[in-house]
């Protein structure tokens, strides 16, 4: 028997195409028994069997396959599709294990939880401690709102909001992985000097100054296509987002930024008007973006398109958030950027149980 991966030009966590060929009738019968769970995704002729496996199904097949050259071939295929996200002080194997990436807004005007208490250091530290206890693996601080129609502030004011919380979180929780949500090079440099691990830029590192900083500091990063100023509006997100991120990946690689440092965000909820259709289409690009072999962020938490499109009021949006997050994990998204850490942790646990049986 030979085992051949059919599509080696891209990556996937949902549809990994594997051909089992040159089989005896006995081997084919044995393989058919091993693949009983995925018969609906299997094509068989006299000597060949073609199947499409999720990464979880492939992992399960490897576990039960007897030690042999064929098992090694399956393990090589699995390794090719592994998704690692790493920085200078952390490394997450996301292949089978999605992570919770907690939003901690240091702003009075964020779309969901904006309040003056967000500027209080004790409140921020209590929130971070609670989120870490509830299972957050990344803590993201944001010093200004990026909601539709937001009022911009100066980079100096943004840094002023972030400086003390960042310093105190690093001291109180030295093992915590800390991300900063900013689109300002001025802020990026200062938070990196202060010990931030990840930079999340809603504008996708769109200036030479930002790119130079990323090359110099080599952090992990999150690059978004938000469809706003400076980016072409995506008439067809299913074509334009993969093309955009393919070029962004090449641009970052040329700066010696490795694929393992790069996470991509399809930019749900930032553009496309009041209907919410653009946002839902961006949700559905998740599987296409996993073809790049990069971690894909799931950043839809309680966003307003859910009211416009799904008729969910503000206090009901957790339900639609969890439903769509589950689908995006099925499609290969692995970094869940959220307000509701405990609920998301339970979602991931139940998602993994579902994949197990």
CSV table of C-alpha atoms in Angstrom, one decimal:
chain,number,residue,atom,x,y,z
A,1,UNK,CA,0.0,0.0,0.0
A,2,UNK,CA,1.1,3.5,-0.8
A,3,UNK,CA,-0.2,6.7,1.0
A,4,UNK,CA,-0.1,9.9,-1.0
A,5,UNK,CA,-1.3,13.4,-0.1
A,6,UNK,CA,-3.0,14.8,-3.2
A,7,UNK,CA,-3.0,18.5,-2.7
A,8,UNK,CA,0.4,19.6,-1.3
A,9,UNK,CA,0.3,23.1,-2.7
A,10,UNK,CA,-1.8,24.4,0.3
A,11,UNK,CA,-2.7,23.6,3.8
A,12,UNK,CA,-5.9,22.7,5.5
A,13,UNK,CA,-7.4,21.6,8.9
A,14,UNK,CA,-10.7,20.6,7.5
A,15,UNK,CA,-10.2,18.9,4.1
A,16,UNK,CA,-6.9,17.0,3.9
A,17,UNK,CA,-7.0,14.8,0.7
A,18,UNK,CA,-5.2,11.5,1.0
A,19,UNK,CA,-5.1,8.7,-1.5
A,20,UNK,CA,-4.5,5.1,-0.5
A,21,UNK,CA,-3.3,3.2,-3.5
A,22,UNK,CA,-1.9,-0.2,-4.7
A,23,UNK,CA,-3.9,-2.0,-2.1
A,24,UNK,CA,-4.7,-5.7,-1.9
A,25,UNK,CA,-8.4,-6.6,-1.3
A,26,UNK,CA,-7.4,-7.5,2.3
A,27,UNK,CA,-5.8,-4.1,2.8
A,28,UNK,CA,-8.8,-2.3,1.3
A,29,UNK,CA,-11.2,-4.1,3.6
A,30,UNK,CA,-9.0,-3.3,6.6
A,31,UNK,CA,-8.8,0.4,5.6
A,32,UNK,CA,-12.5,0.6,5.0
A,33,UNK,CA,-13.0,-0.5,8.6
A,34,UNK,CA,-10.6,2.0,9.9
A,35,UNK,CA,-12.3,4.8,8.0
A,36,UNK,CA,-15.8,3.9,9.0
A,37,UNK,CA,-16.4,7.4,10.4
A,38,UNK,CA,-15.7,9.2,7.1
A,39,UNK,CA,-17.4,7.0,4.5
A,40,UNK,CA,-19.4,9.9,3.3
A,41,UNK,CA,-16.1,11.6,2.3
A,42,UNK,CA,-14.6,8.6,0.6
A,43,UNK,CA,-14.3,7.5,-3.0
A,44,UNK,CA,-13.3,4.0,-3.8
A,45,UNK,CA,-12.4,2.1,-7.0
A,46,UNK,CA,-10.8,-1.3,-7.6
A,47,UNK,CA,-7.4,-0.4,-6.2
A,48,UNK,CA,-7.5,3.1,-4.8
A,49,UNK,CA,-9.3,4.9,-2.0
A,50,UNK,CA,-9.5,8.7,-1.8
A,51,UNK,CA,-10.7,10.3,1.4
A,52,UNK,CA,-10.9,13.8,2.8
A,53,UNK,CA,-10.0,14.1,6.5
A,54,UNK,CA,-10.1,16.8,9.1
A,55,UNK,CA,-7.0,17.2,11.2
A,56,UNK,CA,-8.8,15.5,14.1
A,57,UNK,CA,-9.7,12.5,11.9
A,58,UNK,CA,-6.2,12.2,10.7
A,59,UNK,CA,-4.9,12.3,14.3
A,60,UNK,CA,-7.3,9.6,15.3
A,61,UNK,CA,-6.3,7.5,12.3
A,62,UNK,CA,-2.6,7.8,13.2
A,63,UNK,CA,-3.4,6.6,16.8
A,64,UNK,CA,-5.0,3.4,15.6
A,65,UNK,CA,-2.7,2.6,12.7
A,66,UNK,CA,-0.2,-0.2,13.3
A,67,UNK,CA,3.5,0.8,13.4
A,68,UNK,CA,4.7,0.7,9.8
A,69,UNK,CA,6.0,2.8,6.9
A,70,UNK,CA,2.3,3.8,6.2
A,71,UNK,CA,2.0,5.2,9.7
A,72,UNK,CA,5.1,7.3,9.2
A,73,UNK,CA,3.6,8.6,5.9
A,74,UNK,CA,0.4,9.6,7.8
A,75,UNK,CA,2.5,11.3,10.5
A,76,UNK,CA,4.4,13.3,7.8
A,77,UNK,CA,1.1,14.5,6.4
A,78,UNK,CA,-0.1,15.5,9.9
A,79,UNK,CA,3.2,17.4,10.6
A,80,UNK,CA,2.9,19.3,7.3
A,81,UNK,CA,-0.5,20.7,8.4
A,82,UNK,CA,0.6,21.6,12.0
A,83,UNK,CA,-0.3,25.2,13.0
A,84,UNK,CA,2.2,26.8,15.4
A,85,UNK,CA,2.0,30.3,16.7
A,86,UNK,CA,5.0,31.5,18.6
A,87,UNK,CA,6.8,34.5,19.9
A,88,UNK,CA,10.0,35.1,21.8
A,89,UNK,CA,8.5,33.9,25.1
A,90,UNK,CA,5.7,31.5,24.0
A,91,UNK,CA,4.7,28.8,21.6
A,92,UNK,CA,1.2,27.5,21.0
A,93,UNK,CA,0.6,24.3,19.0
A,94,UNK,CA,-2.9,25.2,17.7
A,95,UNK,CA,-3.3,22.2,15.4
A,96,UNK,CA,-5.7,20.4,17.7
A,97,UNK,CA,-6.0,23.0,20.5
A,98,UNK,CA,-7.7,26.4,19.9
A,99,UNK,CA,-6.8,29.1,22.5
A,100,UNK,CA,-8.6,31.8,24.3
A,101,UNK,CA,-7.3,35.3,23.6
A,102,UNK,CA,-8.9,37.8,26.0
A,103,UNK,CA,-9.8,41.4,25.2
A,104,UNK,CA,-9.1,43.8,28.1
A,105,UNK,CA,-10.0,47.3,26.9
A,106,UNK,CA,-8.2,50.1,28.6
A,107,UNK,CA,-10.7,52.5,27.1
A,108,UNK,CA,-13.9,54.4,28.2
A,109,UNK,CA,-15.6,54.0,24.8
A,110,UNK,CA,-15.2,50.5,23.4
A,111,UNK,CA,-18.3,49.2,21.6
A,112,UNK,CA,-19.2,46.4,24.1
A,113,UNK,CA,-17.7,47.2,27.5
A,114,UNK,CA,-16.6,50.8,27.3
A,115,UNK,CA,-16.6,52.4,30.8
A,116,UNK,CA,-14.6,54.8,32.8
A,117,UNK,CA,-13.6,52.0,35.2
A,118,UNK,CA,-11.6,50.5,32.3
A,119,UNK,CA,-9.0,53.2,33.1
A,120,UNK,CA,-8.6,52.1,36.7
A,121,UNK,CA,-5.5,50.1,37.3
A,122,UNK,CA,-6.9,48.0,40.1
A,123,UNK,CA,-9.9,47.1,38.0
A,124,UNK,CA,-7.7,46.1,35.1
A,125,UNK,CA,-5.5,43.9,37.2
A,126,UNK,CA,-8.5,42.2,38.8
A,127,UNK,CA,-9.9,41.6,35.3
A,128,UNK,CA,-6.6,40.1,34.0
A,129,UNK,CA,-6.3,37.8,37.1
A,130,UNK,CA,-9.9,36.6,36.6
A,131,UNK,CA,-9.4,36.0,32.8
A,132,UNK,CA,-6.2,34.0,33.4
A,133,UNK,CA,-7.9,31.9,36.1
A,134,UNK,CA,-10.7,31.2,33.7
A,135,UNK,CA,-8.4,29.9,31.0
A,136,UNK,CA,-7.2,32.9,28.9
A,137,UNK,CA,-3.8,32.1,27.2
A,138,UNK,CA,-3.3,35.6,25.9
A,139,UNK,CA,-4.2,38.9,27.4
A,140,UNK,CA,-4.7,41.7,24.9
A,141,UNK,CA,-4.7,45.3,26.0
A,142,UNK,CA,-6.3,48.0,23.8
A,143,UNK,CA,-5.8,51.7,24.5
A,144,UNK,CA,-8.3,53.1,22.0
A,145,UNK,CA,-11.6,52.0,20.5
A,146,UNK,CA,-11.7,50.8,16.9
A,147,UNK,CA,-15.4,50.4,16.6
A,148,UNK,CA,-17.2,51.9,13.6
A,149,UNK,CA,-17.4,55.7,13.9
A,150,UNK,CA,-14.8,55.8,16.8
A,151,UNK,CA,-13.2,59.0,17.9
A,152,UNK,CA,-9.5,58.8,17.4
A,153,UNK,CA,-7.0,59.8,20.0
A,154,UNK,CA,-3.3,60.8,19.8
A,155,UNK,CA,-0.7,58.1,19.9
A,156,UNK,CA,0.7,59.8,23.0
A,157,UNK,CA,-2.6,59.5,24.9
A,158,UNK,CA,-3.0,55.9,23.7
A,159,UNK,CA,0.4,55.0,25.1
A,160,UNK,CA,-0.3,56.9,28.3
A,161,UNK,CA,-3.4,54.6,28.9
A,162,UNK,CA,-1.3,51.5,28.2
A,163,UNK,CA,2.0,52.2,30.0
A,164,UNK,CA,1.1,51.6,33.6
A,165,UNK,CA,-1.3,48.6,33.0
A,166,UNK,CA,1.3,46.9,30.8
A,167,UNK,CA,4.1,47.4,33.4
A,168,UNK,CA,2.0,46.2,36.3
A,169,UNK,CA,0.6,43.1,34.4
A,170,UNK,CA,4.1,42.1,33.4
A,171,UNK,CA,5.2,42.4,37.1
A,172,UNK,CA,2.1,40.7,38.6
A,173,UNK,CA,1.8,37.9,36.0
A,174,UNK,CA,5.3,37.4,34.6
A,175,UNK,CA,4.3,34.2,32.7
A,176,UNK,CA,1.3,35.9,30.9
A,177,UNK,CA,1.4,36.3,27.1
A,178,UNK,CA,0.5,39.9,26.5
A,179,UNK,CA,-0.8,41.4,23.2
A,180,UNK,CA,-1.3,45.0,22.4
A,181,UNK,CA,-4.1,46.2,20.0
A,182,UNK,CA,-2.7,49.3,18.2
A,183,UNK,CA,-2.4,50.7,14.8
A,184,UNK,CA,0.2,53.3,15.7
A,185,UNK,CA,4.0,52.8,15.2
A,186,UNK,CA,4.7,55.1,18.1
A,187,UNK,CA,2.7,52.9,20.4
A,188,UNK,CA,4.1,49.7,18.9
A,189,UNK,CA,7.7,50.6,19.7
A,190,UNK,CA,6.9,51.6,23.3
A,191,UNK,CA,4.9,48.5,24.2
A,192,UNK,CA,7.6,46.3,22.7
A,193,UNK,CA,10.2,48.0,24.8
A,194,UNK,CA,7.9,47.5,27.8
A,195,UNK,CA,7.7,43.7,27.2
A,196,UNK,CA,4.7,43.1,24.9
A,197,UNK,CA,4.7,39.7,23.2
A,198,UNK,CA,2.2,40.3,20.3
A,199,UNK,CA,1.2,43.3,18.2
A,200,UNK,CA,-2.3,43.3,16.7
A,201,UNK,CA,-2.7,45.9,14.0
A,202,UNK,CA,-6.2,46.4,12.5
A,203,UNK,CA,-4.5,48.0,9.5
A,204,UNK,CA,-2.3,45.0,8.7
A,205,UNK,CA,1.1,46.7,9.2
A,206,UNK,CA,0.5,49.1,6.3
A,207,UNK,CA,3.4,51.5,6.6
A,208,UNK,CA,7.2,51.2,6.2
A,209,UNK,CA,7.7,52.4,9.8
A,210,UNK,CA,5.5,49.6,11.2
A,211,UNK,CA,7.2,47.0,9.1
A,212,UNK,CA,10.7,48.2,10.1
A,213,UNK,CA,9.7,47.9,13.8
A,214,UNK,CA,8.4,44.3,13.2
A,215,UNK,CA,11.7,43.4,11.5
A,216,UNK,CA,13.7,45.0,14.3
A,217,UNK,CA,11.8,43.6,17.3
A,218,UNK,CA,10.6,40.3,15.8
A,219,UNK,CA,7.4,39.9,17.9
A,220,UNK,CA,4.5,37.6,17.1
A,221,UNK,CA,1.8,39.6,15.3
A,222,UNK,CA,-1.8,39.7,14.1
A,223,UNK,CA,-2.4,41.2,10.7
A,224,UNK,CA,-6.0,42.2,9.7
A,225,UNK,CA,-7.7,43.2,6.5
A,226,UNK,CA,-10.4,45.5,7.7
A,227,UNK,CA,-11.7,46.9,4.4
A,228,UNK,CA,-11.3,50.5,5.7
A,229,UNK,CA,-9.2,53.4,4.4
A,230,UNK,CA,-6.0,52.3,2.7
A,231,UNK,CA,-7.4,48.9,1.7
A,232,UNK,CA,-9.4,48.1,-1.3
A,233,UNK,CA,-13.0,47.3,-0.4
A,234,UNK,CA,-13.5,43.6,-1.0
A,235,UNK,CA,-16.3,43.1,-3.5
A,236,UNK,CA,-15.6,39.3,-3.3
A,237,UNK,CA,-14.0,38.5,0.1
A,238,UNK,CA,-13.6,34.9,-0.9
A,239,UNK,CA,-11.1,35.9,-3.6
A,240,UNK,CA,-9.7,39.1,-2.3
A,241,UNK,CA,-8.9,38.2,1.4
A,242,UNK,CA,-6.8,35.1,0.5
A,243,UNK,CA,-5.0,37.2,-2.2
A,244,UNK,CA,-4.4,40.0,0.3
A,245,UNK,CA,-3.0,37.7,3.0
A,246,UNK,CA,-0.9,35.8,0.5
A,247,UNK,CA,0.9,39.0,-0.3
A,248,UNK,CA,1.1,40.1,3.3
A,249,UNK,CA,2.6,36.8,4.2
A,250,UNK,CA,5.3,37.2,1.5
A,251,UNK,CA,5.9,40.8,2.7
A,252,UNK,CA,6.5,39.7,6.3
A,253,UNK,CA,8.6,36.7,5.3
A,254,UNK,CA,10.9,39.0,3.4
A,255,UNK,CA,11.5,40.8,6.7
A,256,UNK,CA,12.6,37.5,8.3
A,257,UNK,CA,9.3,37.2,10.1
A,258,UNK,CA,8.5,33.4,10.2
A,259,UNK,CA,5.1,31.9,9.4
A,260,UNK,CA,5.0,30.8,13.0
A,261,UNK,CA,5.0,34.4,14.2
A,262,UNK,CA,2.0,35.5,12.0
A,263,UNK,CA,-1.7,35.2,12.7
A,264,UNK,CA,-4.2,36.6,10.2
A,265,UNK,CA,-7.6,38.2,11.0
A,266,UNK,CA,-10.3,38.4,8.3
A,267,UNK,CA,-11.6,41.7,9.8
A,268,UNK,CA,-15.1,40.8,10.7
A,269,UNK,CA,-17.3,43.8,11.7
A,270,UNK,CA,-15.1,46.7,10.4
A,271,UNK,CA,-16.6,47.5,7.0
A,272,UNK,CA,-19.4,46.7,4.6
A,273,UNK,CA,-22.3,48.8,5.7
A,274,UNK,CA,-25.2,48.3,8.0
A,275,UNK,CA,-26.5,44.9,6.6
A,276,UNK,CA,-23.8,42.8,8.2
A,277,UNK,CA,-23.5,40.7,5.0
A,278,UNK,CA,-19.8,41.6,4.5
A,279,UNK,CA,-19.1,40.5,8.1
A,280,UNK,CA,-20.7,37.1,7.7
A,281,UNK,CA,-18.9,36.5,4.4
A,282,UNK,CA,-15.6,37.3,6.2
A,283,UNK,CA,-16.5,34.7,8.9
A,284,UNK,CA,-16.9,32.2,6.0
A,285,UNK,CA,-13.4,32.9,4.6
A,286,UNK,CA,-11.9,31.1,7.6
A,287,UNK,CA,-11.3,27.8,5.7
A,288,UNK,CA,-9.8,29.6,2.7
A,289,UNK,CA,-7.4,31.5,4.9
A,290,UNK,CA,-6.2,28.3,6.6
A,291,UNK,CA,-4.8,27.3,3.2
A,292,UNK,CA,-1.9,29.7,3.9
A,293,UNK,CA,-0.7,27.5,6.8
A,294,UNK,CA,-1.0,30.3,9.3
A,295,UNK,CA,-3.1,30.6,12.4
A,296,UNK,CA,-6.5,32.3,11.7
A,297,UNK,CA,-8.0,34.5,14.4
A,298,UNK,CA,-11.7,34.3,15.3
A,299,UNK,CA,-12.5,37.8,16.3
A,300,UNK,CA,-16.3,38.2,16.2
A,301,UNK,CA,-17.1,38.6,19.9
A,302,UNK,CA,-20.5,40.3,20.4
A,303,UNK,CA,-20.0,42.5,17.3
A,304,UNK,CA,-22.8,44.7,16.0
A,305,UNK,CA,-23.4,42.9,12.7
A,306,UNK,CA,-25.1,40.3,14.8
A,307,UNK,CA,-27.9,42.7,15.6
A,308,UNK,CA,-28.1,44.0,12.0
A,309,UNK,CA,-28.1,40.6,10.4
A,310,UNK,CA,-29.1,38.0,13.0
A,311,UNK,CA,-31.6,40.1,15.0
A,312,UNK,CA,-29.6,39.7,18.2
A,313,UNK,CA,-29.8,42.6,20.7
A,314,UNK,CA,-26.6,43.6,22.6
A,315,UNK,CA,-27.3,41.3,25.6
A,316,UNK,CA,-28.1,38.4,23.3
A,317,UNK,CA,-25.0,38.4,21.2
A,318,UNK,CA,-23.1,35.9,23.3
A,319,UNK,CA,-25.3,33.1,21.8
A,320,UNK,CA,-24.6,34.1,18.2
A,321,UNK,CA,-21.0,34.7,19.1
A,322,UNK,CA,-20.6,31.1,20.3
A,323,UNK,CA,-22.5,29.6,17.4
A,324,UNK,CA,-20.3,31.3,14.8
A,325,UNK,CA,-17.1,30.7,16.8
A,326,UNK,CA,-17.9,27.0,16.8
A,327,UNK,CA,-18.3,27.0,13.0
A,328,UNK,CA,-15.1,29.0,12.5
A,329,UNK,CA,-13.2,26.4,14.6
A,330,UNK,CA,-14.7,23.7,12.4
A,331,UNK,CA,-13.3,25.6,9.5
A,332,UNK,CA,-9.9,25.8,11.0
A,333,UNK,CA,-9.8,29.0,13.1
A,334,UNK,CA,-7.8,28.6,16.2
A,335,UNK,CA,-7.3,31.9,18.1
A,336,UNK,CA,-10.5,33.0,19.7
A,337,UNK,CA,-10.4,36.7,20.6
A,338,UNK,CA,-13.2,37.2,23.1
A,339,UNK,CA,-14.8,39.2,25.9
A,340,UNK,CA,-16.3,36.1,27.6
A,341,UNK,CA,-13.4,33.9,28.7
A,342,UNK,CA,-15.2,31.3,30.8
A,343,UNK,CA,-17.9,30.7,28.2
A,344,UNK,CA,-15.3,30.4,25.4
A,345,UNK,CA,-13.2,28.0,27.4
A,346,UNK,CA,-16.2,25.8,27.8
A,347,UNK,CA,-17.0,26.1,24.1
A,348,UNK,CA,-13.5,24.9,23.2
A,349,UNK,CA,-13.7,22.0,25.6
A,350,UNK,CA,-17.0,20.8,24.2
A,351,UNK,CA,-15.7,21.3,20.6
A,352,UNK,CA,-12.8,19.0,21.4
A,353,UNK,CA,-15.0,16.4,23.0
A,354,UNK,CA,-17.2,16.4,19.8
A,355,UNK,CA,-14.1,15.9,17.7
A,356,UNK,CA,-12.9,13.0,19.9
A,357,UNK,CA,-15.8,10.6,19.3
